[in-house]
Coordinates of C-alpha atoms and ligand atoms in Angstrom, one line a residue:
Chain A
M194 CA -96.9 41.0 -53.3
T195 CA -96.7 40.3 -49.8
E196 CA -98.6 43.3 -48.6
L197 CA -101.8 41.4 -48.5
V198 CA -100.0 39.0 -45.9
A199 CA -98.4 41.7 -44.0
L200 CA -101.8 43.4 -43.3
D201 CA -103.3 40.1 -42.0
P202 CA -104.7 41.0 -38.5
L203 CA -102.8 39.5 -35.6
P204 CA -105.0 38.4 -32.7
K205 CA -104.0 40.5 -29.6
P206 CA -101.5 38.5 -27.7
K207 CA -103.6 37.8 -24.7
R208 CA -101.8 37.1 -21.4
D209 CA -103.5 34.4 -19.4
I210 CA -103.8 35.9 -16.1
L211 CA -106.6 34.0 -14.7
P212 CA -104.4 31.4 -13.0
L213 CA -102.4 34.4 -11.5
L214 CA -105.4 35.8 -9.8
L215 CA -106.3 32.3 -8.2
P216 CA -104.1 32.7 -5.2
L217 CA -105.2 36.3 -4.7
I218 CA -108.9 35.4 -4.9
L219 CA -108.5 32.5 -2.5
A220 CA -106.7 34.8 -0.1
V221 CA -109.5 37.3 -0.1
V222 CA -112.1 34.9 0.0
M223 CA -110.7 33.3 3.1
L224 CA -110.5 36.6 5.0
P225 CA -114.3 36.6 6.1
L226 CA -114.2 32.7 6.5
I227 CA -111.3 32.9 9.0
G228 CA -112.7 36.0 10.7
S229 CA -109.7 37.4 12.7
P230 CA -107.4 39.5 10.5
S231 CA -104.4 38.6 12.5
S232 CA -105.0 34.9 12.2
W233 CA -105.5 35.4 8.4
M234 CA -102.3 37.3 8.2
T235 CA -100.4 34.6 10.0
L236 CA -101.9 31.9 7.8
T237 CA -101.2 33.9 4.7
V238 CA -97.7 34.5 5.5
A239 CA -97.2 30.9 6.4
S240 CA -98.8 29.9 3.0
L241 CA -96.4 32.2 1.1
A242 CA -93.4 30.9 2.8
M243 CA -94.3 27.3 2.5
G244 CA -95.3 27.9 -1.1
M245 CA -92.1 29.4 -1.9
M246 CA -90.1 26.4 -0.4
I247 CA -92.3 24.0 -2.3
F248 CA -91.7 26.0 -5.4
I249 CA -87.9 25.8 -5.0
M250 CA -88.1 22.0 -4.5
A251 CA -90.5 21.5 -7.4
S252 CA -89.1 23.9 -10.1
G253 CA -86.3 21.7 -11.4
L254 CA -88.8 18.8 -11.7
T255 CA -91.3 20.5 -13.9
L256 CA -88.5 21.6 -16.3
V257 CA -87.0 18.1 -16.2
F258 CA -90.2 16.7 -17.4
G259 CA -91.2 19.5 -19.7
L260 CA -87.8 19.3 -21.5
M261 CA -87.1 15.8 -21.9
D262 CA -90.4 13.9 -21.0
V263 CA -88.4 12.3 -18.1
L264 CA -90.3 11.2 -15.1
N265 CA -88.1 11.4 -12.2
F266 CA -89.6 9.8 -9.1
G267 CA -86.4 10.1 -7.3
H268 CA -86.4 13.9 -7.1
G269 CA -87.1 13.7 -3.3
A270 CA -83.6 12.1 -2.8
F271 CA -82.0 15.5 -3.7
I272 CA -84.2 17.1 -1.2
S273 CA -83.1 14.8 1.7
V274 CA -79.5 14.8 0.7
G275 CA -79.4 18.6 0.6
A276 CA -81.0 18.8 4.0
Y277 CA -78.5 16.2 5.4
V278 CA -75.5 18.0 3.9
A279 CA -76.6 21.3 5.5
T280 CA -77.3 19.6 8.8
L281 CA -73.7 18.2 8.7
V282 CA -72.4 21.6 8.4
L283 CA -74.7 23.3 10.9
L284 CA -74.8 20.8 13.8
P285 CA -70.9 20.8 14.4
L286 CA -71.0 24.7 14.1
A287 CA -73.8 24.9 16.8
T288 CA -72.1 27.8 18.6
W289 CA -72.3 29.9 15.4
V290 CA -75.9 28.9 14.9
Q291 CA -76.8 29.8 18.4
A292 CA -74.8 33.1 18.5
D293 CA -77.1 36.0 18.7
S294 CA -75.9 37.8 15.8
L295 CA -77.5 37.8 12.3
L296 CA -74.0 38.1 10.6
T297 CA -72.6 35.0 12.4
N298 CA -75.7 33.0 11.8
L299 CA -75.6 33.8 8.1
A300 CA -71.9 33.0 8.0
V301 CA -72.7 29.4 8.8
L302 CA -76.1 29.3 7.1
A303 CA -75.1 30.5 3.7
P304 CA -72.2 28.0 3.3
A305 CA -74.3 25.3 4.5
A306 CA -77.1 26.0 1.9
I307 CA -74.4 26.4 -0.9
L308 CA -72.7 23.1 0.1
A309 CA -76.2 21.4 0.0
M310 CA -76.7 22.8 -3.4
G311 CA -73.4 21.6 -4.7
V312 CA -73.7 18.1 -3.4
S313 CA -77.2 17.7 -4.6
G314 CA -76.3 19.1 -8.0
A315 CA -73.2 16.8 -8.2
L316 CA -75.5 13.9 -7.2
G317 CA -77.8 15.0 -10.1
L318 CA -75.0 14.6 -12.5
I319 CA -74.3 11.1 -11.5
V320 CA -78.1 10.2 -11.4
E321 CA -78.6 11.6 -14.9
R322 CA -75.7 9.9 -16.5
V323 CA -76.1 6.6 -14.6
L324 CA -79.8 6.0 -14.0
I325 CA -81.6 8.3 -16.6
L326 CA -79.4 8.3 -19.7
P327 CA -80.0 4.6 -20.4
V328 CA -83.7 4.9 -20.2
Y329 CA -84.6 8.0 -22.3
G330 CA -88.0 7.8 -23.8
Q331 CA -89.0 4.7 -21.7
H332 CA -91.5 6.0 -19.1
L333 CA -92.0 2.8 -17.2
K334 CA -88.2 2.1 -16.9
Q335 CA -87.6 5.8 -15.8
I336 CA -90.2 5.3 -12.9
L337 CA -88.6 2.1 -11.9
M338 CA -84.9 3.4 -12.1
T339 CA -85.6 6.7 -10.3
T340 CA -87.8 5.0 -7.6
G341 CA -85.0 2.6 -7.2
G342 CA -82.5 5.5 -6.8
L343 CA -84.8 7.1 -4.2
I344 CA -84.9 4.0 -2.2
V345 CA -81.2 3.5 -2.4
A346 CA -80.7 7.1 -1.2
E347 CA -83.0 6.8 1.6
Q348 CA -81.5 3.5 2.9
A349 CA -78.1 5.0 2.5
L350 CA -79.0 8.0 4.7
Y351 CA -80.7 5.6 7.3
A352 CA -77.5 3.3 7.3
L353 CA -75.3 6.4 7.8
W354 CA -77.3 8.4 10.2
G355 CA -79.9 6.0 11.5
P356 CA -83.7 6.1 11.5
Q357 CA -84.1 8.8 14.2
I358 CA -85.3 12.3 13.6
I359 CA -82.3 14.8 13.9
P360 CA -83.3 18.1 15.5
L361 CA -82.0 21.0 13.6
P362 CA -82.6 24.2 15.5
L363 CA -83.1 27.5 13.7
P364 CA -80.4 30.1 14.1
T365 CA -81.1 32.4 16.9
S366 CA -81.4 35.6 15.0
L367 CA -84.1 33.9 12.6
R368 CA -86.3 32.8 15.6
G369 CA -89.3 34.9 16.7
S370 CA -91.3 37.3 14.7
F371 CA -91.4 41.0 13.7
I372 CA -94.5 42.4 15.3
F373 CA -96.7 45.1 13.6
G374 CA -99.6 45.9 15.9
D375 CA -101.4 42.7 16.6
I376 CA -99.8 41.0 13.5
A377 CA -96.8 38.7 14.0
I378 CA -94.6 37.7 10.9
A379 CA -92.1 35.0 11.7
K380 CA -88.7 36.0 10.6
Y381 CA -87.8 32.7 9.1
R382 CA -91.0 32.7 6.9
L383 CA -90.0 36.2 5.8
L384 CA -86.5 34.9 4.7
A385 CA -88.0 31.9 2.9
M386 CA -90.4 34.2 1.0
L387 CA -87.4 36.4 -0.1
V388 CA -85.3 33.5 -1.0
G389 CA -88.1 31.8 -3.0
L390 CA -88.9 35.1 -4.8
A391 CA -85.3 35.5 -5.7
V392 CA -85.1 32.1 -7.1
F393 CA -88.2 32.5 -9.0
L394 CA -87.1 35.8 -10.5
A395 CA -83.6 34.3 -11.4
I396 CA -85.3 31.4 -13.2
Q397 CA -87.7 33.8 -15.1
I398 CA -84.9 36.1 -16.1
T399 CA -82.8 33.2 -17.3
L400 CA -85.6 31.6 -19.2
N401 CA -86.7 34.9 -20.8
R402 CA -83.5 36.8 -21.3
S403 CA -80.8 34.4 -22.1
K404 CA -80.3 32.3 -25.1
I405 CA -79.9 29.2 -22.9
G406 CA -83.4 30.1 -21.4
L407 CA -84.8 30.5 -24.9
L408 CA -83.4 27.0 -25.8
I409 CA -85.0 25.5 -22.7
R410 CA -88.3 27.2 -23.4
A411 CA -88.2 26.0 -27.1
G412 CA -87.1 22.6 -26.0
V413 CA -90.0 22.1 -23.6
E414 CA -92.3 22.9 -26.6
N415 CA -90.5 20.9 -29.4
R416 CA -87.2 19.3 -28.6
E417 CA -86.9 17.7 -32.2
M418 CA -87.0 21.1 -33.6
V419 CA -84.4 22.4 -31.3
E420 CA -82.2 19.4 -32.3
A421 CA -82.9 20.2 -36.0
L422 CA -81.6 23.7 -35.5
G423 CA -78.3 22.1 -34.4
Y424 CA -78.3 22.3 -30.7
R425 CA -77.4 19.2 -28.6
I426 CA -80.3 19.1 -26.3
R427 CA -79.0 16.3 -24.0
R428 CA -76.3 18.6 -22.7
L429 CA -78.9 21.3 -22.1
F430 CA -80.9 18.8 -20.2
L431 CA -78.0 17.6 -18.2
G432 CA -77.5 21.3 -17.1
V433 CA -81.1 21.7 -16.2
F434 CA -81.3 18.4 -14.4
M435 CA -78.1 19.5 -12.2
V436 CA -79.6 22.9 -11.6
G437 CA -83.0 21.4 -10.7
S438 CA -81.2 18.9 -8.3
A439 CA -79.3 21.7 -6.7
L440 CA -82.5 23.7 -6.1
A441 CA -84.1 20.7 -4.5
G442 CA -81.1 20.5 -2.1
L443 CA -81.7 24.2 -1.2
G444 CA -85.3 23.6 -0.8
G445 CA -84.6 20.5 1.4
T446 CA -82.2 22.7 3.5
M447 CA -84.8 25.5 3.9
W448 CA -87.6 22.9 4.6
A449 CA -85.5 21.2 7.2
L450 CA -85.0 24.4 9.0
Y451 CA -88.6 25.3 8.8
R452 CA -89.5 22.1 10.5
E453 CA -86.4 22.2 12.6
Q454 CA -85.6 18.6 12.0
V455 CA -84.3 16.2 9.3
H456 CA -85.0 12.5 8.7
A457 CA -84.1 10.2 6.0
S458 CA -87.6 9.9 4.4
M459 CA -88.4 13.6 4.3
G460 CA -87.8 13.8 0.4
N461 CA -89.9 10.7 -0.2
E462 CA -92.7 12.3 2.0
L463 CA -92.6 15.5 -0.1
T464 CA -92.6 13.7 -3.5
V465 CA -96.4 13.3 -3.8
M466 CA -97.0 17.0 -3.0
I467 CA -94.3 18.1 -5.4
F468 CA -95.9 16.0 -8.2
I469 CA -99.3 17.6 -7.4
V470 CA -97.7 21.0 -7.7
I471 CA -96.1 20.5 -11.1
I472 CA -99.4 18.7 -12.5
I473 CA -101.5 21.6 -11.2
G474 CA -99.1 24.0 -12.7
G475 CA -98.9 22.3 -16.1
L476 CA -95.9 20.2 -16.7
G477 CA -93.0 22.3 -17.8
S478 CA -94.3 25.6 -16.8
I479 CA -92.2 27.5 -14.2
G480 CA -95.0 30.2 -13.7
G481 CA -97.6 27.3 -13.3
C482 CA -95.4 25.6 -10.7
F483 CA -94.9 28.9 -8.9
I484 CA -98.8 29.3 -8.7
G485 CA -99.4 25.7 -8.0
A486 CA -97.0 25.8 -5.0
L487 CA -98.7 28.7 -3.6
L488 CA -102.1 27.2 -4.1
V489 CA -101.1 23.8 -2.4
A490 CA -99.6 25.8 0.5
M491 CA -102.6 28.0 0.9
V492 CA -105.0 25.0 0.8
A493 CA -102.9 23.3 3.4
N494 CA -102.7 26.3 5.9
Y495 CA -106.4 27.7 5.4
G496 CA -107.8 24.2 5.1
G497 CA -105.8 23.0 8.3
F498 CA -107.2 26.0 10.1
L499 CA -110.8 25.7 8.9
V500 CA -111.4 22.0 8.6
P501 CA -108.5 20.1 10.0
K502 CA -110.0 16.8 9.0
L503 CA -109.7 17.6 5.4
A504 CA -105.9 18.1 5.7
L505 CA -105.1 14.7 4.3
V506 CA -107.0 14.9 1.1
S507 CA -107.0 18.7 0.5
N508 CA -104.1 18.5 -2.0
I509 CA -105.7 15.8 -4.0
L510 CA -109.1 17.8 -4.0
L511 CA -107.3 20.9 -5.2
M512 CA -105.7 18.9 -8.0
V513 CA -109.0 17.4 -9.0
V514 CA -110.7 20.8 -9.1
I515 CA -107.9 22.5 -11.3
L516 CA -107.7 19.6 -13.6
M517 CA -111.5 19.7 -14.1
W518 CA -111.1 23.3 -15.0
R519 CA -107.9 22.9 -17.0
P520 CA -107.2 19.2 -17.8
R521 CA -103.4 19.9 -18.7
G522 CA -102.8 22.2 -15.6
L523 CA -103.0 25.9 -15.2
Y524 CA -100.5 26.6 -18.0
A525 CA -100.1 24.0 -20.7
V526 CA -96.7 24.5 -22.3
T527 CA -95.7 21.1 -23.7
N528 CA -97.6 19.6 -26.7
R529 CA -97.7 16.2 -25.1
Chain B
M204 CA -72.2 19.0 -61.8
T205 CA -71.5 17.5 -58.4
D206 CA -74.1 15.9 -56.0
L207 CA -74.5 17.6 -52.6
L208 CA -76.6 14.8 -51.1
T209 CA -76.9 11.2 -52.0
L210 CA -79.1 8.5 -50.6
T211 CA -78.2 4.9 -51.4
N212 CA -80.6 2.2 -50.7
V213 CA -82.0 3.7 -47.6
H214 CA -84.5 1.7 -45.5
T215 CA -86.3 3.3 -42.6
H216 CA -88.5 1.5 -40.0
I217 CA -90.7 3.4 -37.7
G218 CA -91.4 1.0 -34.8
R219 CA -92.1 -2.2 -36.5
Y220 CA -93.4 -0.7 -39.7
H221 CA -91.0 -0.8 -42.7
I222 CA -91.6 2.7 -44.3
L223 CA -88.7 3.4 -46.8
H224 CA -87.8 0.5 -48.9
G225 CA -84.4 1.4 -50.5
V226 CA -84.5 4.9 -51.5
D227 CA -82.1 6.0 -53.9
F228 CA -81.3 9.5 -55.3
A229 CA -78.8 12.2 -55.7
I230 CA -79.4 15.8 -55.2
P231 CA -77.2 18.1 -57.6
E232 CA -75.7 21.1 -56.0
H233 CA -77.2 24.6 -56.5
Q234 CA -80.4 23.1 -57.9
T235 CA -83.9 22.8 -56.5
T236 CA -85.1 19.2 -56.6
M237 CA -88.8 18.6 -56.1
L238 CA -89.9 15.5 -54.2
L239 CA -93.4 14.4 -55.3
G240 CA -95.7 11.6 -54.4
R241 CA -99.1 10.8 -53.1
N242 CA -100.1 11.0 -49.3
G243 CA -98.2 8.4 -47.4
A244 CA -95.6 7.7 -50.0
G245 CA -92.8 8.4 -47.6
K246 CA -91.7 12.0 -48.4
T247 CA -91.8 13.2 -44.9
T248 CA -90.0 10.2 -43.7
T249 CA -87.3 10.6 -46.3
L250 CA -86.6 14.2 -45.0
R251 CA -86.7 13.1 -41.4
T252 CA -84.2 10.2 -42.1
I253 CA -81.9 12.6 -43.7
M254 CA -82.1 14.8 -40.6
G255 CA -81.5 12.0 -38.4
L256 CA -85.0 12.3 -36.8
W257 CA -85.7 8.7 -37.8
A258 CA -82.7 6.3 -37.9
A259 CA -82.0 4.6 -41.2
S260 CA -82.1 0.9 -40.6
S261 CA -79.8 0.4 -43.6
G262 CA -78.1 2.3 -46.6
Q263 CA -76.0 5.2 -46.8
I264 CA -76.6 9.0 -46.7
T265 CA -73.8 11.2 -48.0
L266 CA -73.7 14.9 -47.6
A267 CA -70.8 16.7 -49.4
G268 CA -68.8 13.6 -49.3
Q269 CA -69.4 12.8 -45.6
R270 CA -71.5 9.9 -44.4
I271 CA -74.2 11.2 -42.1
E272 CA -76.6 8.3 -41.6
A273 CA -75.4 7.4 -38.3
M274 CA -74.9 10.9 -37.0
A275 CA -77.1 12.6 -34.4
T276 CA -79.5 15.2 -35.6
P277 CA -77.7 18.3 -34.2
D278 CA -74.4 17.3 -35.8
I279 CA -76.2 16.7 -39.2
A280 CA -77.8 20.3 -38.9
R281 CA -74.4 21.7 -38.1
L282 CA -73.1 20.4 -41.5
G283 CA -75.3 23.2 -42.9
I284 CA -78.7 21.9 -43.4
G285 CA -81.8 24.0 -42.8
Y286 CA -85.0 22.1 -42.1
V287 CA -88.5 23.3 -42.6
P288 CA -90.7 20.5 -41.3
E289 CA -94.3 19.6 -42.5
S290 CA -95.7 21.0 -39.2
M291 CA -93.6 24.2 -39.4
A292 CA -92.7 23.7 -35.7
V293 CA -92.3 27.4 -34.8
F294 CA -91.8 27.8 -31.1
S295 CA -95.2 29.4 -30.3
D296 CA -94.3 30.7 -26.9
L297 CA -91.3 32.5 -28.3
T298 CA -91.5 35.8 -30.2
V299 CA -90.7 36.0 -33.9
K300 CA -87.3 37.6 -33.0
E301 CA -86.6 34.9 -30.4
N302 CA -87.4 32.2 -32.9
L303 CA -84.8 33.7 -35.3
V304 CA -82.2 34.4 -32.5
L305 CA -82.3 30.6 -31.8
A306 CA -81.9 29.7 -35.3
A307 CA -78.9 31.8 -35.7
R308 CA -76.6 29.3 -34.0
D309 CA -73.3 30.9 -34.7
G310 CA -73.9 34.3 -33.4
P311 CA -76.1 37.5 -33.3
L312 CA -78.6 38.2 -35.9
D313 CA -77.0 39.7 -39.2
D314 CA -78.9 42.7 -40.1
N315 CA -78.4 42.6 -43.7
R316 CA -79.6 39.1 -43.9
L317 CA -82.6 40.1 -41.9
E318 CA -83.4 42.8 -44.3
W319 CA -83.1 40.3 -47.1
I320 CA -85.6 38.0 -45.4
F321 CA -87.9 40.8 -44.6
G322 CA -87.9 41.6 -48.3
F323 CA -89.7 38.3 -48.9
F324 CA -91.7 38.3 -45.7
P325 CA -92.5 41.9 -44.5
A326 CA -95.0 40.3 -42.1
L327 CA -92.2 39.0 -39.9
K328 CA -90.9 42.6 -39.5
R329 CA -94.2 43.8 -38.6
F330 CA -94.7 41.1 -36.0
W331 CA -91.1 41.0 -34.8
L332 CA -91.9 41.2 -31.0
S333 CA -95.2 39.2 -31.2
R334 CA -95.5 35.7 -29.9
A335 CA -95.2 33.3 -32.9
G336 CA -98.2 31.3 -31.6
G337 CA -100.5 34.2 -32.5
L338 CA -99.2 34.2 -36.2
S339 CA -101.5 33.1 -39.0
G340 CA -100.7 29.8 -40.8
G341 CA -99.0 31.6 -43.7
Q342 CA -97.0 33.7 -41.3
K343 CA -95.9 30.7 -39.4
Q344 CA -94.7 29.1 -42.6
M345 CA -92.8 32.3 -43.3
L346 CA -91.1 32.2 -40.0
S347 CA -90.4 28.5 -40.3
I348 CA -88.6 29.3 -43.6
A349 CA -86.8 32.3 -42.3
R350 CA -85.5 30.3 -39.4
A351 CA -83.9 27.8 -42.0
I352 CA -82.2 30.6 -43.9
V353 CA -81.3 33.2 -41.2
E354 CA -77.7 32.0 -41.5
P355 CA -76.3 30.8 -44.8
R356 CA -76.9 27.0 -45.2
K357 CA -75.8 24.6 -47.9
L358 CA -78.9 22.6 -48.1
L359 CA -82.6 23.3 -47.3
L360 CA -85.0 20.5 -46.7
I361 CA -88.5 21.9 -47.1
D362 CA -91.6 19.9 -46.4
E363 CA -94.9 20.9 -48.2
P364 CA -94.5 24.7 -47.5
T365 CA -97.7 25.6 -49.6
K366 CA -100.1 23.3 -47.8
G367 CA -103.3 25.1 -46.9
L368 CA -102.0 28.5 -47.9
A369 CA -103.7 31.2 -50.0
P370 CA -102.5 31.7 -53.6
A371 CA -101.0 35.1 -52.7
I372 CA -98.8 33.7 -50.1
I373 CA -97.9 30.7 -52.3
G374 CA -96.7 33.4 -54.9
A375 CA -94.5 34.9 -52.3
L376 CA -93.0 31.6 -51.2
I377 CA -92.3 30.7 -54.9
E378 CA -90.4 34.0 -55.5
C379 CA -88.6 33.4 -52.1
F380 CA -87.3 29.9 -53.1
A381 CA -86.2 31.2 -56.5
E382 CA -84.1 33.9 -54.7
I383 CA -82.7 31.5 -52.2
K384 CA -81.7 29.3 -55.0
R385 CA -80.0 32.2 -56.8
S386 CA -77.9 32.8 -53.6
G387 CA -76.3 29.3 -54.2
V388 CA -78.3 27.2 -52.0
T389 CA -79.4 23.6 -52.8
I390 CA -83.0 22.9 -52.1
L391 CA -84.9 19.6 -51.7
L392 CA -88.6 20.5 -51.6
V393 CA -91.6 18.3 -51.0
E394 CA -94.6 19.6 -52.8
Q395 CA -98.0 18.2 -53.6
N396 CA -99.2 20.9 -55.8
F397 CA -97.8 20.1 -59.2
H398 CA -98.4 23.6 -60.7
V399 CA -96.3 25.0 -57.9
A400 CA -93.8 22.2 -58.2
Q401 CA -93.3 22.9 -61.9
R402 CA -92.6 26.5 -61.3
I403 CA -90.0 25.9 -58.7
G404 CA -88.3 22.7 -59.6
D405 CA -85.1 22.0 -61.8
A406 CA -85.2 18.3 -61.0
V407 CA -87.9 16.0 -59.9
L408 CA -88.2 12.8 -57.9
V409 CA -91.4 10.8 -57.5
M410 CA -91.9 8.5 -54.7
D411 CA -94.3 5.8 -54.0
N412 CA -94.6 3.2 -51.3
G413 CA -91.2 4.1 -49.9
R414 CA -89.3 4.0 -53.2
I415 CA -88.2 6.5 -55.9
V416 CA -90.3 5.6 -59.0
H417 CA -89.1 8.3 -61.2
R418 CA -86.3 10.8 -61.4
G419 CA -85.7 13.4 -64.1
A420 CA -85.7 16.9 -65.3
M421 CA -88.7 18.9 -64.0
A422 CA -89.3 20.3 -67.4
A423 CA -89.6 16.9 -69.0
L424 CA -92.3 15.8 -66.5
A425 CA -94.1 19.1 -67.0
E426 CA -94.5 18.5 -70.7
D427 CA -95.6 14.8 -70.4
T428 CA -99.1 14.7 -69.1
L429 CA -99.3 10.8 -69.6
L430 CA -96.3 10.4 -67.5
Q431 CA -97.7 12.8 -64.8
E432 CA -101.0 10.9 -64.9
R433 CA -99.3 7.5 -64.4
L434 CA -97.0 8.7 -61.7
L435 CA -99.1 11.0 -59.8
G436 CA -102.6 10.0 -60.6
L437 CA -105.5 11.8 -59.3
S438 CA -103.9 12.7 -56.0
L439 CA -102.4 15.9 -57.3
E440 CA -105.5 17.0 -59.0
A441 CA -107.3 16.8 -55.7
H442 CA -104.8 19.3 -54.4
Q443 CA -105.3 21.9 -56.8
Ligands
ATP886 N1 -94.8 8.0 -36.5 C1 -95.3 7.0 -37.3 N2 -95.6 5.9 -36.8 C2 -96.1 4.9 -37.7 N3 -96.3 5.1 -39.1 C3 -95.9 6.2 -39.6 C4 -95.4 7.3 -38.7 N4 -95.1 8.3 -39.6 C5 -95.5 8.1 -40.7 N5 -95.9 6.7 -40.7 C6 -96.4 6.0 -42.0 O1 -95.3 6.0 -42.9 C7 -95.8 6.2 -44.2 C8 -95.2 7.4 -44.9 O2 -95.5 8.5 -44.2 P1 -95.0 10.0 -44.7 O3 -95.4 10.9 -43.6 O4 -93.5 10.0 -44.9 O5 -95.8 10.2 -46.0 P2 -95.8 11.5 -46.8 O6 -95.3 11.1 -48.2 O7 -95.0 12.6 -46.2 O8 -97.3 11.8 -46.9 P3 -98.1 13.2 -46.8 O9 -98.2 13.6 -48.2 O10 -99.4 12.9 -46.3 O11 -97.5 14.1 -45.9 C9 -97.3 6.3 -44.2 O12 -97.9 5.2 -44.4 C10 -97.5 6.6 -42.7 O13 -98.7 6.2 -42.1
MG887 MG1 -95.5 14.4 -45.4

C-alpha cells in the first residue's frame, strides 16, 4: 500500500555552499587589487584572526536569538567583563607574562582566559534570571532591559577601574611573527585563528552530534514543537545563554590582548559589529555567523588598506549588499 | 469505560479574541474520537489548549485524573501525550533519524518499535538519513506521526493529518491509526474529510464557534445524513 509513497523521488539534498565560497572569492579578488602578495598575506591573516575573535564573541548571541527570540543588546557587557577579569589576572602576574618562555606565558594566560569565561558565564546566569526571564516574548522590554544592563555594567567598570585605557601587553612569546620568505605571520594572530577554529569545531560537533545540540537546532527552528515533545526549553536556553556569555568573555579577553588594551566601553563599541555579523549570517545560524565574522573582518582589513575613508561605513555596506542578495541573511534557519 | 481526557467548560482567549466558549467533552480510553467542524470552529485551538500551547483562561482539563490546565507544555507532554500539529512541524534541518531520536525522550530508539513504524511508513526507512526538509508533504506527515508514537504514549492528539494528501497515502494513514488504536492508545483526531472520519472514528464530537455542538457515536452520525447536513453543512463536501 505504501510502496507508492516509498518510491516518491526525494530531491537531492543540496548543500548551500555559495555563502561558504564568499570569503574565498573575496580573498582571491583582492589579490590583484592589493598587488603585493606579502601585503595581501598579512591582510588575509589579520582578517582571519580578527574574524575568529569576532566569531567567538558573536556565536552565543546568534543562538540566543535563534533559540528564544531574545534580543540581547547587553551582550557586549560579557565581552568587557571577560577582558577585565583576564586583565586582573594578567597585570599582577606581569613577570610571568613577560617571561620569555611559552610555557610560563601560557601558564598564566590559560587560567586568565578560563576565569574570564567563568565570570562571564556566571554573570550570564544572573542576567538571564533577573533581566531576561521577566520579559520573554517582549522585544521592546528586552531591548530596554539589556541595554540598561549594559550601561550598568559599563558604569560599574568605570567606577571600579576608572575611565582610562588600561594597557595590556601581549605575553613575550606571543609577540613578533613567524617569517616565511618575505611573508610574516604574527604569532598572536595564528593563536587567535587556532582558538577560533577550535571553538567553531566544538560548537559544530556539539550541535550535530549530541542530543543537546539536536535540541538546540530543533528549538531554533520550532521551539513550541520541542516543548510539545516534552523538553523544557527554558533550561536549555539558560545553558546556551551561559555558554554564549562565557564565549563572549573569552572573545573579550582575546580582543583585549590583540589590541593590547582594555577599557570599560570596549564591549559597547563592539556591539554594533557583532549584530551586523549575526544579521549577515542569518539569525540563529552558527555557520552563517562564522562566515559573517570572516566577511566583516576581511572588509575591514582589505577595505582599510585600499580605501581607508570607507572604513567607517564598510560594515554597513557589506550588510546592505548581503541582505539585498539574501534578505534573511546567508543562512536563514529560523522561521521567523 | 473510563474517560482518559476531560474538558470542562474550557475557555481560551488568543490575545483579545475569545476563541473557545466553554468546551465540554470527555474522551473514552482506548477509543478513537473524531473532532469535526468547519474551518475556524476552534478545533486546532482546542488541541493547542490541551497541550498548554495556549493557556485556558478558565475551565478544567483532566488527564487520567490529573488536572493539567495550568501545567507547562513539556510537563503535559511528559504525562504521555503525543502531538501531531496541523503544520506537522517536522524539524526540517534535522534528518528523519534525528527527528525521531529527539522524539524518543526516555532513551535510545527501540529497534522493534522502529520496525513497527517502518511497517506503516517504509518511506521513513528509505530516507532515514535525509534531511526532513526535503521530504514530500505526505512523508513529512508520516514523520510527524512517527515522532508522536516512537515511544509508547497514552494519548495522541492529531490535527488534520490527511489535509492535502493523495488517496494512497490517506489509506496508509487510516491503517496506521487503526493499528495504533489496537495497541491500546487513545486518539483524539481532528479531520475535515467525513469519509475518512467515519472509517476511523468510534466516537465523534462536532464543534462550532468554539463550542461542542454534537457528541455521540460515529456510526450513528454516519447513518444520519440529515444530521450531518445540519451539523457540518457544505464545508465537508467541499473537502472531498
Ligand atoms: N494566533 C491566532 N490569533 C488570532 N486568532 C486566531 C489565532 N489562531 C486562531 N485564531 C482564530 O481562532 C478561531 C479558531 O481557529 P482554529 O485554528 O482553532 O480553527 P480550526 O477549527 O482548527 O480551523 P481549520 O479547520 O481551518 O484548521 C478562528 O476564528 C481563527 O481565526
Ligand atoms: Mg485547524
